[in-house]
PDB file of C-alpha atoms in Angstrom:
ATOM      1  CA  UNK A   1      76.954  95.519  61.088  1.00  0.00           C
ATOM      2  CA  UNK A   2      77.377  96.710  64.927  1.00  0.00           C
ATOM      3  CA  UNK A   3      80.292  95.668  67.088  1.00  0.00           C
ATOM      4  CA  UNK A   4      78.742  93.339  69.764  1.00  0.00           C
ATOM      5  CA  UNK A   5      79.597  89.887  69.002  1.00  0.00           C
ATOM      6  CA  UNK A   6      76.863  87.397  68.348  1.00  0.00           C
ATOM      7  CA  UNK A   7      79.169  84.945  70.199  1.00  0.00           C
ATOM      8  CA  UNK A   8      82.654  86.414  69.492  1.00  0.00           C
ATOM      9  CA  UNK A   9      82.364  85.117  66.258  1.00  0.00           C
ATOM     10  CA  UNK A  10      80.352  82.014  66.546  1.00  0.00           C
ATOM     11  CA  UNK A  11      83.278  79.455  66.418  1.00  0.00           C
ATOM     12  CA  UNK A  12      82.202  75.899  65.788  1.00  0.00           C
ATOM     13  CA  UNK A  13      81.460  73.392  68.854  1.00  0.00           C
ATOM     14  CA  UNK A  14      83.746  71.301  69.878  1.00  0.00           C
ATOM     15  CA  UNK A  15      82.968  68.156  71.277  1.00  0.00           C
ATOM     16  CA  UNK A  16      84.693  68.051  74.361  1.00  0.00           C
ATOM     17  CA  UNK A  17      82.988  66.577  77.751  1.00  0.00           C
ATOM     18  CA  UNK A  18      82.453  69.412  80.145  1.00  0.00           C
ATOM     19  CA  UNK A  19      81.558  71.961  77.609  1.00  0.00           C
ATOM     20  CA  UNK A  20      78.240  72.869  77.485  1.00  0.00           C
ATOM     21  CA  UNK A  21      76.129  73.651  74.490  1.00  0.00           C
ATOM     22  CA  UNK A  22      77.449  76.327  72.180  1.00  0.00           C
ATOM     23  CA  UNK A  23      80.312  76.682  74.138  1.00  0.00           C
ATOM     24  CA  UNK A  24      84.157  76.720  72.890  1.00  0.00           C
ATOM     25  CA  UNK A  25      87.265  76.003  74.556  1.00  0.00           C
ATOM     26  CA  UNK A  26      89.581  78.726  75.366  1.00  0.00           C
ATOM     27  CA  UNK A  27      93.162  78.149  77.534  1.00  0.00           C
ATOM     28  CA  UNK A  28      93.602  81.804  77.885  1.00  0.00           C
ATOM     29  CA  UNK A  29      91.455  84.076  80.456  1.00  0.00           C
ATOM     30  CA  UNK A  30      89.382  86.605  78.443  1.00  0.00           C
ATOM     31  CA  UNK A  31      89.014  90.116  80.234  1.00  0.00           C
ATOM     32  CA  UNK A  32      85.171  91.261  79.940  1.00  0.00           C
ATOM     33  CA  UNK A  33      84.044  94.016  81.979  1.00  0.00           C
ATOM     34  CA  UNK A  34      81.015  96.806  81.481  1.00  0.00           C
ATOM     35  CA  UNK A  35      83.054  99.676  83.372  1.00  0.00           C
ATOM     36  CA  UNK A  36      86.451 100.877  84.483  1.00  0.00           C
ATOM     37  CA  UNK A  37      88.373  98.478  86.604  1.00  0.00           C
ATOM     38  CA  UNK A  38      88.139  99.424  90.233  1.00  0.00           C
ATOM     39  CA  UNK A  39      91.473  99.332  92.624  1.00  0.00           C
ATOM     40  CA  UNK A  40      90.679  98.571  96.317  1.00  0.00           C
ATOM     41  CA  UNK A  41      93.232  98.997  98.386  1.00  0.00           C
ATOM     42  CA  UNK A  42      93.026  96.196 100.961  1.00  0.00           C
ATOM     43  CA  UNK A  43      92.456  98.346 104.061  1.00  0.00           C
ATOM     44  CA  UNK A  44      89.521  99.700 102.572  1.00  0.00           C
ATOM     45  CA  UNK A  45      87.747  96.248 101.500  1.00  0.00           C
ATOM     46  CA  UNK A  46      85.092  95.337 103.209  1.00  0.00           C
ATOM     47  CA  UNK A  47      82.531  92.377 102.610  1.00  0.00           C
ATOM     48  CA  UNK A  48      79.436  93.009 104.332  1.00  0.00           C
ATOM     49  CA  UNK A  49      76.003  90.268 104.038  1.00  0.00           C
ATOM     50  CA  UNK A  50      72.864  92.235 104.669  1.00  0.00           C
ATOM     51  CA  UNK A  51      69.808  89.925 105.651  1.00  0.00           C
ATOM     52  CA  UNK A  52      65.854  90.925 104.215  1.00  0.00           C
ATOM     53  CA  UNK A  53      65.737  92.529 108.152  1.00  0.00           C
ATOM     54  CA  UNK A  54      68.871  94.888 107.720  1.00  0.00           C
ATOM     55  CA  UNK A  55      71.090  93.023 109.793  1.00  0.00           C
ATOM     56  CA  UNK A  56      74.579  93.130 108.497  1.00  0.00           C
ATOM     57  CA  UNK A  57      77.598  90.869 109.032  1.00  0.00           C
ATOM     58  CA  UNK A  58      80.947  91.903 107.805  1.00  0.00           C
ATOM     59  CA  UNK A  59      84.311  91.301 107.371  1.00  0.00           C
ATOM     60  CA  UNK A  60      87.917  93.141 106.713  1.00  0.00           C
ATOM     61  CA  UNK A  61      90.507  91.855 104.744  1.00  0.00           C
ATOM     62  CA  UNK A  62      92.422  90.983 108.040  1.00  0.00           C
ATOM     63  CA  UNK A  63      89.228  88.940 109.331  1.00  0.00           C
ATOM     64  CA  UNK A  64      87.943  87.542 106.101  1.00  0.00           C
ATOM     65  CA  UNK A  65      92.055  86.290 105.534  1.00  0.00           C
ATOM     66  CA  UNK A  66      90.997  84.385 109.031  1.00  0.00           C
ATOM     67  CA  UNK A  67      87.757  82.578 107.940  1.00  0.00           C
ATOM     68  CA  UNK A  68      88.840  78.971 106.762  1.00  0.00           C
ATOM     69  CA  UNK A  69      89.847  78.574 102.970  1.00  0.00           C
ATOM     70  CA  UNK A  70      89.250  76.503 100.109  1.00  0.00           C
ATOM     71  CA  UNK A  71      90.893  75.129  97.163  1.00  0.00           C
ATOM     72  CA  UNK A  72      89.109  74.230  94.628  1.00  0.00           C
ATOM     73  CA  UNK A  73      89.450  73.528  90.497  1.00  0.00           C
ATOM     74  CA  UNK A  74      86.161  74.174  88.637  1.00  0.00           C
ATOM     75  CA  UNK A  75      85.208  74.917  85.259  1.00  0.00           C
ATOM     76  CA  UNK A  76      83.859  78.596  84.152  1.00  0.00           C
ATOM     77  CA  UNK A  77      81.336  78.987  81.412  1.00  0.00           C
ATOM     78  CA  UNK A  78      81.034  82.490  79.898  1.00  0.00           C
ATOM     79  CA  UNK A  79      77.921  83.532  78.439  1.00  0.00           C
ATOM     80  CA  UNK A  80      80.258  85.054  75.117  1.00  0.00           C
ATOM     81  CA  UNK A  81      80.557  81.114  74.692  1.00  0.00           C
ATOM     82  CA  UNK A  82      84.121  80.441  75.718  1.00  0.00           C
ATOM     83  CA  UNK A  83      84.649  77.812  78.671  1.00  0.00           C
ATOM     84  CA  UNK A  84      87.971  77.674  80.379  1.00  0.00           C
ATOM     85  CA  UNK A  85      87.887  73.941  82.632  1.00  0.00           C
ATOM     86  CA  UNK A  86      89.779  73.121  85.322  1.00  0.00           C
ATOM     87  CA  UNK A  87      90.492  76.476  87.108  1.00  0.00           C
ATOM     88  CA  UNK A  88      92.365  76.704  90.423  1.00  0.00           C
ATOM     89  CA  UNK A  89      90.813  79.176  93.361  1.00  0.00           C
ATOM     90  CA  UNK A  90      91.148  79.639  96.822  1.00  0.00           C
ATOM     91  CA  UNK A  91      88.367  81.231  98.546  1.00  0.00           C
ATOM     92  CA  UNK A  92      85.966  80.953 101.350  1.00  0.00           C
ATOM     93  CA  UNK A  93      83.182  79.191 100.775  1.00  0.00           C
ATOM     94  CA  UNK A  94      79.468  81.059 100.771  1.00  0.00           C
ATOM     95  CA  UNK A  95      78.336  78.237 103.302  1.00  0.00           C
ATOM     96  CA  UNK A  96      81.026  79.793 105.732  1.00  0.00           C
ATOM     97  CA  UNK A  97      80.374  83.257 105.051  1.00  0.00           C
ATOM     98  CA  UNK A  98      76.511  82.361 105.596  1.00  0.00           C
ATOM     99  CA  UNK A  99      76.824  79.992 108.457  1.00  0.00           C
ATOM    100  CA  UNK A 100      75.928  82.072 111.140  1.00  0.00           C
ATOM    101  CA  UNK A 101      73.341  84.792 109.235  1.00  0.00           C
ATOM    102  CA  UNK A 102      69.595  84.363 110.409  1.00  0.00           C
ATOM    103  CA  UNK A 103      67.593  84.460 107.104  1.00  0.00           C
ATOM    104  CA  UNK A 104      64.816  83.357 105.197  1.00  0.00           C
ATOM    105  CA  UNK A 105      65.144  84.739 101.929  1.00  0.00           C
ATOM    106  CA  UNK A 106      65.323  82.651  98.860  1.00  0.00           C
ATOM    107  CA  UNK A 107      67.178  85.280  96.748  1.00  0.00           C
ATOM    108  CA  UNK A 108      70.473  87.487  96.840  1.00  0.00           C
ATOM    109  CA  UNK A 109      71.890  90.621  95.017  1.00  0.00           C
ATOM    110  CA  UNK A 110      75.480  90.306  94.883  1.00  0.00           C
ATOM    111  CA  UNK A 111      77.075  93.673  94.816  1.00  0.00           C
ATOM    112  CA  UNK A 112      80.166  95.466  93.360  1.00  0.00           C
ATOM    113  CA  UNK A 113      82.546  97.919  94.601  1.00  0.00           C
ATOM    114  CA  UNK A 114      82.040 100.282  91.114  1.00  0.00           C
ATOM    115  CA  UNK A 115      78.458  99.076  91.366  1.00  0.00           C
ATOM    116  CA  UNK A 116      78.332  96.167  89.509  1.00  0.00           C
ATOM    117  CA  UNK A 117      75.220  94.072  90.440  1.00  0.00           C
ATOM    118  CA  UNK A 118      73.977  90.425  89.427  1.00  0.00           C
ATOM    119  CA  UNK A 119      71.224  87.966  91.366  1.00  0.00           C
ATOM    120  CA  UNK A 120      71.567  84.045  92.221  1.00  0.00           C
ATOM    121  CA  UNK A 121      68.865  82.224  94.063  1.00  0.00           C
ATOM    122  CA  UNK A 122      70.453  81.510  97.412  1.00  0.00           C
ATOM    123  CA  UNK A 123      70.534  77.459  97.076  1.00  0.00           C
ATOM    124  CA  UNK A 124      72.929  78.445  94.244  1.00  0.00           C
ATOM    125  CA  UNK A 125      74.851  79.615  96.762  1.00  0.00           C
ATOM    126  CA  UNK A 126      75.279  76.774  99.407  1.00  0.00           C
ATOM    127  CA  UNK A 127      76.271  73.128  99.428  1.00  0.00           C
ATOM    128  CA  UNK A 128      79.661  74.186  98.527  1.00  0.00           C
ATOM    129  CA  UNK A 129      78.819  75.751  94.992  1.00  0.00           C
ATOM    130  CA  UNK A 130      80.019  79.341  95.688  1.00  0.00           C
ATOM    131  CA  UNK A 131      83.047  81.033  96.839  1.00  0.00           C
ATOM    132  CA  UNK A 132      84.436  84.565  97.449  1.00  0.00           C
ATOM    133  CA  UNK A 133      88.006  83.843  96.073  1.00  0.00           C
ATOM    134  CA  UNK A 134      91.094  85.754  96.567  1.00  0.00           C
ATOM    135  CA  UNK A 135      93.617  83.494  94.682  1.00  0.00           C
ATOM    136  CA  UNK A 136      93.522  82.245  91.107  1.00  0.00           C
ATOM    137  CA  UNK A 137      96.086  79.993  89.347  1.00  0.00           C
ATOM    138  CA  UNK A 138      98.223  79.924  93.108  1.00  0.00           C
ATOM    139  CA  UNK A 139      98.513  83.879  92.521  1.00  0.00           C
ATOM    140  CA  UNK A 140      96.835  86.724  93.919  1.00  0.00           C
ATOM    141  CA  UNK A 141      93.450  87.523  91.822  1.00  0.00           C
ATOM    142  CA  UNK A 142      94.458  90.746  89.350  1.00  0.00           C
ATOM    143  CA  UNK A 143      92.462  93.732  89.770  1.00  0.00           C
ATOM    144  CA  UNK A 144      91.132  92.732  86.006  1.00  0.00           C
ATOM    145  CA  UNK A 145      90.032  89.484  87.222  1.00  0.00           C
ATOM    146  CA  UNK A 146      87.896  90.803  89.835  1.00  0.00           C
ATOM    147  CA  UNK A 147      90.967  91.189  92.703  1.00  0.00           C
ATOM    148  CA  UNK A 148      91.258  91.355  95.520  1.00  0.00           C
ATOM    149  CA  UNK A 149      88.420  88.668  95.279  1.00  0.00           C
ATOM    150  CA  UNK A 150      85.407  87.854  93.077  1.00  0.00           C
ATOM    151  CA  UNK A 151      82.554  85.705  93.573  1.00  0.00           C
ATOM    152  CA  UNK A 152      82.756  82.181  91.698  1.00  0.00           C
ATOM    153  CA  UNK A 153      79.561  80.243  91.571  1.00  0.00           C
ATOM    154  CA  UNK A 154      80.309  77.706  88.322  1.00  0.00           C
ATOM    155  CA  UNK A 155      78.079  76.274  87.281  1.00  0.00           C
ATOM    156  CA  UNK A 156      76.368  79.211  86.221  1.00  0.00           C
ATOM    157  CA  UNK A 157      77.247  81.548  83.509  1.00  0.00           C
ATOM    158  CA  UNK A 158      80.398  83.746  84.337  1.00  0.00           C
ATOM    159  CA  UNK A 159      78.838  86.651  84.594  1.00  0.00           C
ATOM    160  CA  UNK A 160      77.188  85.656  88.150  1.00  0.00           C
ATOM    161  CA  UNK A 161      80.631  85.528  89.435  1.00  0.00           C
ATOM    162  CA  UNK A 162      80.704  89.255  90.176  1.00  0.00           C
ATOM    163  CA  UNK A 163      84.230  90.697  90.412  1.00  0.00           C
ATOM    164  CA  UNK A 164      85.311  93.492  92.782  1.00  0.00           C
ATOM    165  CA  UNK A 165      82.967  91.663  95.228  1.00  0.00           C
ATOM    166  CA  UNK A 166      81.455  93.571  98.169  1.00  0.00           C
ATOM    167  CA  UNK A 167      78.339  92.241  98.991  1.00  0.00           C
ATOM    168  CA  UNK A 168      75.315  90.308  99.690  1.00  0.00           C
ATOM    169  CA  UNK A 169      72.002  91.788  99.775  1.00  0.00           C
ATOM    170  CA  UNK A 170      69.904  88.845 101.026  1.00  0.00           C
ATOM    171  CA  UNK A 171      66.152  89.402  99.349  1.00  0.00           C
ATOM    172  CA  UNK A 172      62.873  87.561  99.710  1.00  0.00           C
ATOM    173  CA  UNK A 173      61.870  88.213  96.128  1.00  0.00           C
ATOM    174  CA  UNK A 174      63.814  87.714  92.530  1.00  0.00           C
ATOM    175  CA  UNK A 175      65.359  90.820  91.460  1.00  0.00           C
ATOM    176  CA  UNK A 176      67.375  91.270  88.362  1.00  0.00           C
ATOM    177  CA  UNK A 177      70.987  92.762  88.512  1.00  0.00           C
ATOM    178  CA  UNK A 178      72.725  94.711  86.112  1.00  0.00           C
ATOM    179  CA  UNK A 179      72.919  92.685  82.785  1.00  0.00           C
ATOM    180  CA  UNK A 180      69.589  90.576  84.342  1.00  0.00           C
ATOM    181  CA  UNK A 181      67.805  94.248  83.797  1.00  0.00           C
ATOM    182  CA  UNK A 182      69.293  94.818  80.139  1.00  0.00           C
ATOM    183  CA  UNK A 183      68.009  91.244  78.931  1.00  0.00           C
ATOM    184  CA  UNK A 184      70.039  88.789  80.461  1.00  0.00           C
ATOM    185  CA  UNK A 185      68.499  85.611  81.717  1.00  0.00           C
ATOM    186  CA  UNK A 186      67.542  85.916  85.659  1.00  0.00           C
ATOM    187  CA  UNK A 187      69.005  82.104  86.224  1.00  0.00           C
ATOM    188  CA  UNK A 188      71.803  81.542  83.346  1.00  0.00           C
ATOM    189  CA  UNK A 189      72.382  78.119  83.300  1.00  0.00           C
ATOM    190  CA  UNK A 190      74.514  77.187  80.665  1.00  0.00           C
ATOM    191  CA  UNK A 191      73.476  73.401  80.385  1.00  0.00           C
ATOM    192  CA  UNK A 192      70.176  74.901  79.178  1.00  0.00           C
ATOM    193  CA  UNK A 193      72.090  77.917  77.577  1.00  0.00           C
ATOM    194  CA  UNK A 194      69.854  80.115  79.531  1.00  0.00           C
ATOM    195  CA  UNK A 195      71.457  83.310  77.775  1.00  0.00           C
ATOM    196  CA  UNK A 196      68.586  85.982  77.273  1.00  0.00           C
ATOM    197  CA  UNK A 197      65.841  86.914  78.792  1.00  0.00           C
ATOM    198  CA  UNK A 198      62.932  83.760  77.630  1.00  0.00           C
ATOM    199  CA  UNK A 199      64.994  81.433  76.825  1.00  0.00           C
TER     200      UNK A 199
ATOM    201  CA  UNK B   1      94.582  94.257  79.740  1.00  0.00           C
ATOM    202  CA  UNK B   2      91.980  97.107  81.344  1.00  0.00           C
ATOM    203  CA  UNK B   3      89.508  97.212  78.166  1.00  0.00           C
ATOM    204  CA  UNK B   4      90.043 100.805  77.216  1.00  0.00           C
ATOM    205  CA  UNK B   5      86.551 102.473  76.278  1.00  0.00           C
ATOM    206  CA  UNK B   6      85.978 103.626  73.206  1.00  0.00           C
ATOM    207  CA  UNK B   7      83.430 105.872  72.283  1.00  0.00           C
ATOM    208  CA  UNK B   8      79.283 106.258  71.808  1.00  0.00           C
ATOM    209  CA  UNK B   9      80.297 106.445  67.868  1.00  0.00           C
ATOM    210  CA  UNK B  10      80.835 102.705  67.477  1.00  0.00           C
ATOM    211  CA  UNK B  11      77.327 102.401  68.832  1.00  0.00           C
ATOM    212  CA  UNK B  12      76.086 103.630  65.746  1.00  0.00           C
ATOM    213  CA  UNK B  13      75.674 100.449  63.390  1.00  0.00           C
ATOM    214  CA  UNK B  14      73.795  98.152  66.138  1.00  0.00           C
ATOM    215  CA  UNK B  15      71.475 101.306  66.861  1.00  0.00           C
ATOM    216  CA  UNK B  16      70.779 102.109  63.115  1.00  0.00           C
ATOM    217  CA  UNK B  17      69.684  98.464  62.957  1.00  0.00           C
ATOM    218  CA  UNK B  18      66.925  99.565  65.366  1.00  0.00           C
ATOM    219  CA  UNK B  19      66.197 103.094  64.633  1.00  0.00           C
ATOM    220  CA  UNK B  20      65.077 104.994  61.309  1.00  0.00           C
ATOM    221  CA  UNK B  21      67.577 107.766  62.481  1.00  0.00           C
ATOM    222  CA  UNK B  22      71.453 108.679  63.625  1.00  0.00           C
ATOM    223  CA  UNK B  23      70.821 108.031  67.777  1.00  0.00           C
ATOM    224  CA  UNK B  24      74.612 108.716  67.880  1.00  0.00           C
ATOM    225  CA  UNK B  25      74.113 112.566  66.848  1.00  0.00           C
ATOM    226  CA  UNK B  26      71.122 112.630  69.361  1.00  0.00           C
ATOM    227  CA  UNK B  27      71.711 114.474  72.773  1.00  0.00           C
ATOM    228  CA  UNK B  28      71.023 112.319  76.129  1.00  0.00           C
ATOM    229  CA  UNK B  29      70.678 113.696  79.352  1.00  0.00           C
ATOM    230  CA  UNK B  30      72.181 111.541  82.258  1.00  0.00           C
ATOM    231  CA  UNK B  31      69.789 110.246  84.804  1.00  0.00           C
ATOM    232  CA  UNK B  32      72.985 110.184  86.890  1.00  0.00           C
ATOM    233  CA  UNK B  33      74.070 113.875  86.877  1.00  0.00           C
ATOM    234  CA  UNK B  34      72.278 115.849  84.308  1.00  0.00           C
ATOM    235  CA  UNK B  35      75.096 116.166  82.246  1.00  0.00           C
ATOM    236  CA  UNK B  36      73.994 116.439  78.374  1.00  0.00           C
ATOM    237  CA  UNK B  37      75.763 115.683  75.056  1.00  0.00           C
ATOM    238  CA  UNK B  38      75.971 114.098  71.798  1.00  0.00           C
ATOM    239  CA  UNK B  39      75.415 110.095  72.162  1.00  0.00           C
ATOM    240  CA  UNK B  40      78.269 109.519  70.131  1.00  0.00           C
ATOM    241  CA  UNK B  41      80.738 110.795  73.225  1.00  0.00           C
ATOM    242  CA  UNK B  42      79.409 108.506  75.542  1.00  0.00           C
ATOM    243  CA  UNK B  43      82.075 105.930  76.810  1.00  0.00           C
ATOM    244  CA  UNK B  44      81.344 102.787  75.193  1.00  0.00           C
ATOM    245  CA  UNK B  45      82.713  99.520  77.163  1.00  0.00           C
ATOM    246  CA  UNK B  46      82.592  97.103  74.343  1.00  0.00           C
ATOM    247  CA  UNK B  47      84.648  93.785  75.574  1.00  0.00           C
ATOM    248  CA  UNK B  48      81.313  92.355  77.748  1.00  0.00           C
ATOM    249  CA  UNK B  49      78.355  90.506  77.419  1.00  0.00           C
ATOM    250  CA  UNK B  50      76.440  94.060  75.836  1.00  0.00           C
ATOM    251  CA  UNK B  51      77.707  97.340  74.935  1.00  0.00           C
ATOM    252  CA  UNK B  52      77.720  99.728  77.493  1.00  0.00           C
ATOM    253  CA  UNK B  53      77.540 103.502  77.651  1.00  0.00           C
ATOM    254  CA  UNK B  54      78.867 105.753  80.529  1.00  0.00           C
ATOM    255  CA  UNK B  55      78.496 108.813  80.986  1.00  0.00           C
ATOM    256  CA  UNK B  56      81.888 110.892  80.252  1.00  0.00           C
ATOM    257  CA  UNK B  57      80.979 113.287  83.109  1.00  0.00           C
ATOM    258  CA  UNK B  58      80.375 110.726  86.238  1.00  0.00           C
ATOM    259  CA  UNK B  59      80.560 107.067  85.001  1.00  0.00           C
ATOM    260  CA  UNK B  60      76.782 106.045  85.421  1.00  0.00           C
ATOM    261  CA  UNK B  61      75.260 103.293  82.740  1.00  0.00           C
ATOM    262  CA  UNK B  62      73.217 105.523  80.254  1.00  0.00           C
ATOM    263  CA  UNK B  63      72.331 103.053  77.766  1.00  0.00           C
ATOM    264  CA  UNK B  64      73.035  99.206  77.415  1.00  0.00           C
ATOM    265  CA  UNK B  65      72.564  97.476  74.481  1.00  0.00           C
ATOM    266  CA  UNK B  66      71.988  93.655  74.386  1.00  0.00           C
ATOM    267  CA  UNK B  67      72.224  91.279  71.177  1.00  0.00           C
ATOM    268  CA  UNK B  68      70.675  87.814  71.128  1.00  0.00           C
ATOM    269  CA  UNK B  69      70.625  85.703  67.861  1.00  0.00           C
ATOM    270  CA  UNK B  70      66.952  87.009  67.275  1.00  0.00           C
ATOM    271  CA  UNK B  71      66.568  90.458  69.424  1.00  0.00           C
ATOM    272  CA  UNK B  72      67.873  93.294  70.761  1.00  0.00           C
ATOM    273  CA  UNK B  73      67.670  94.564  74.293  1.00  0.00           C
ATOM    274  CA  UNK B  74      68.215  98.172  74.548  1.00  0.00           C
ATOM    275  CA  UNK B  75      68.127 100.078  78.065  1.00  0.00           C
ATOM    276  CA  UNK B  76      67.721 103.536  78.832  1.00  0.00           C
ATOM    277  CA  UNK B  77      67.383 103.848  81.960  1.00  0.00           C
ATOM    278  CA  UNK B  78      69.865 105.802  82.230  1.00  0.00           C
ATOM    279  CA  UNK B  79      69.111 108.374  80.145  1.00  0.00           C
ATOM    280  CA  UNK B  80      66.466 111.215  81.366  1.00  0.00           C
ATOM    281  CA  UNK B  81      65.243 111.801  77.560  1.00  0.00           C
ATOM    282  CA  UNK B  82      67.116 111.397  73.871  1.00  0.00           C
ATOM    283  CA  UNK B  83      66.905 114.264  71.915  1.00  0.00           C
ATOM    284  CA  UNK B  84      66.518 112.873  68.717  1.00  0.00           C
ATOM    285  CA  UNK B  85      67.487 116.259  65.254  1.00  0.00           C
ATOM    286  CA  UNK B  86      65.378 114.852  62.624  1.00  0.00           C
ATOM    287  CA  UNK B  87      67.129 114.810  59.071  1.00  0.00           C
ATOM    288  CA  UNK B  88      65.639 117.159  56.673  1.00  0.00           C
ATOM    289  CA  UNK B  89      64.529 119.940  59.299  1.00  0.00           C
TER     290      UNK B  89
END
């Protein structure tokens, strides 16, 4: 018997309405990572959106502080099968960061400081369904949470909410990211439990 | 919590369910840096979606394993070539 979970233990479904199949509840905030946490010191953060023609727009802490905030509660869906609903973030929404960038391209690469990588089709990203958040729970995200600030797109499995966020590579063409290229599904929608690769 | 590593050795049951041999005993060579050693002192992040193995000497991904119900994805990308003692020789 290894030590990777098939579902941290495969605990029964409960039959709660927002949880999505094969999913349990959980009130506490797991820690999953597939490296050592990286510490950014705020004067060296940097959030840059690169477009399919190499043209880059980017932000400090200082300016990205500027850009106009959100609050919003959402609930997270981890592909390890525990949910956590009604979470509290402040952020700035992707359609902000993306309001002014000239593109095309149908697909991004989010990127990692420590080089964590993971893809979302870029409608997945507007209409308000993705943020780069800074605050979780009223507090300042923790460096183990993905601090100083972490992608959260919802309504997709957890693990396309990179932490240690540092970037957008804006792409014409799918491309898996980091657990996407070890068998991952390339969409992960957890309504369809899109988990692994062909499902 | 920072999810303290542990090492390539605990790899060792969800590889044996794939290979006929020990891969923890084998050697890899990092695609990263060239640095070589015994699987089994890789540094093995185990709380995520997949086991993953760093190299001790700079960090880089040298193998990833992921479980579903029915498969197993294993990635090696990271790893130049396994070099695999055979028991019995």
């Amino acid at each position: 018997m290894g030590i990777i979970s098939r579902g941290f233990g495969g605990r029964r479904r409960e039959s709660v309405p927002g949880l999505p199949p094969g999913q349990y509840l959980t009130h506490d905030f797991p820690v999953l990572s597939a490296g050592p946490t990286p510490r950014i010191p705020l004067d060296r953060w940097r959030f840059t959106i690169t477009t399919e023609t190499g043209e880059k727009t980017s932000w400090n802490w200082a300016e990205f502080q500027a850009l106009p905030a959100e609050d919003v509660t959402v609930d997270i869906h981890c592909v390890t099968k525990w949910s956590k609903l009604g979470t509290t973030w402040r952020g700035v929404s992707l359609d902000t960061l993306l309001e002014n960038v000239e593109s095309a391209a149908d697909y991004t690469m989010v990127h990692s400081f420590g080089g964590y990588t993971t893809n979302v089709p870029m409608e997945d990203l507007l209409d308000g369904k993705a943020w780069v958040a800074y605050k979780f729970d009223g507090e300042d995200l923790q460096p183990e949470h993905g601090g100083p600030a972490r992608l959260v797109v919802p309504h997709l499995y957890f693990w396309k909410s990179a932490k240690w966020v540092n970037g957008l590579q804006l792409m014409p063409e799918d491309e898996p990211g980091f657990w996407e290229a070890a068998g991952y599904h390339m969409y992960g929608d957890p309504w369809h439990e899109q988990r692994y690769q062909g499902d | 919590m920072d999810g303290t590593p542990l090492d390539g050795n605990a790899m060792a049951g969800d590889l044996r369910e794939i290979f006929a041999v020990d891969v923890t005993a084998a050697r890899y060579l990092c695609a990263g840096c060239t640095h070589t050693d015994a699987v089994g002192t890789l540094l093995l992040w185990h709380q995520s979606p997949g086991l993953v193995a760093r190299c001790p000497n700079c960090e880089d991904v040298v193998i990833t394993v992921v479980r579903a119900p029915d498969r197993v994805f294993l990635d090696l990308r990271g790893s130049v070539r396994l070099e695999v003692p055979l028991e019995g020789s």
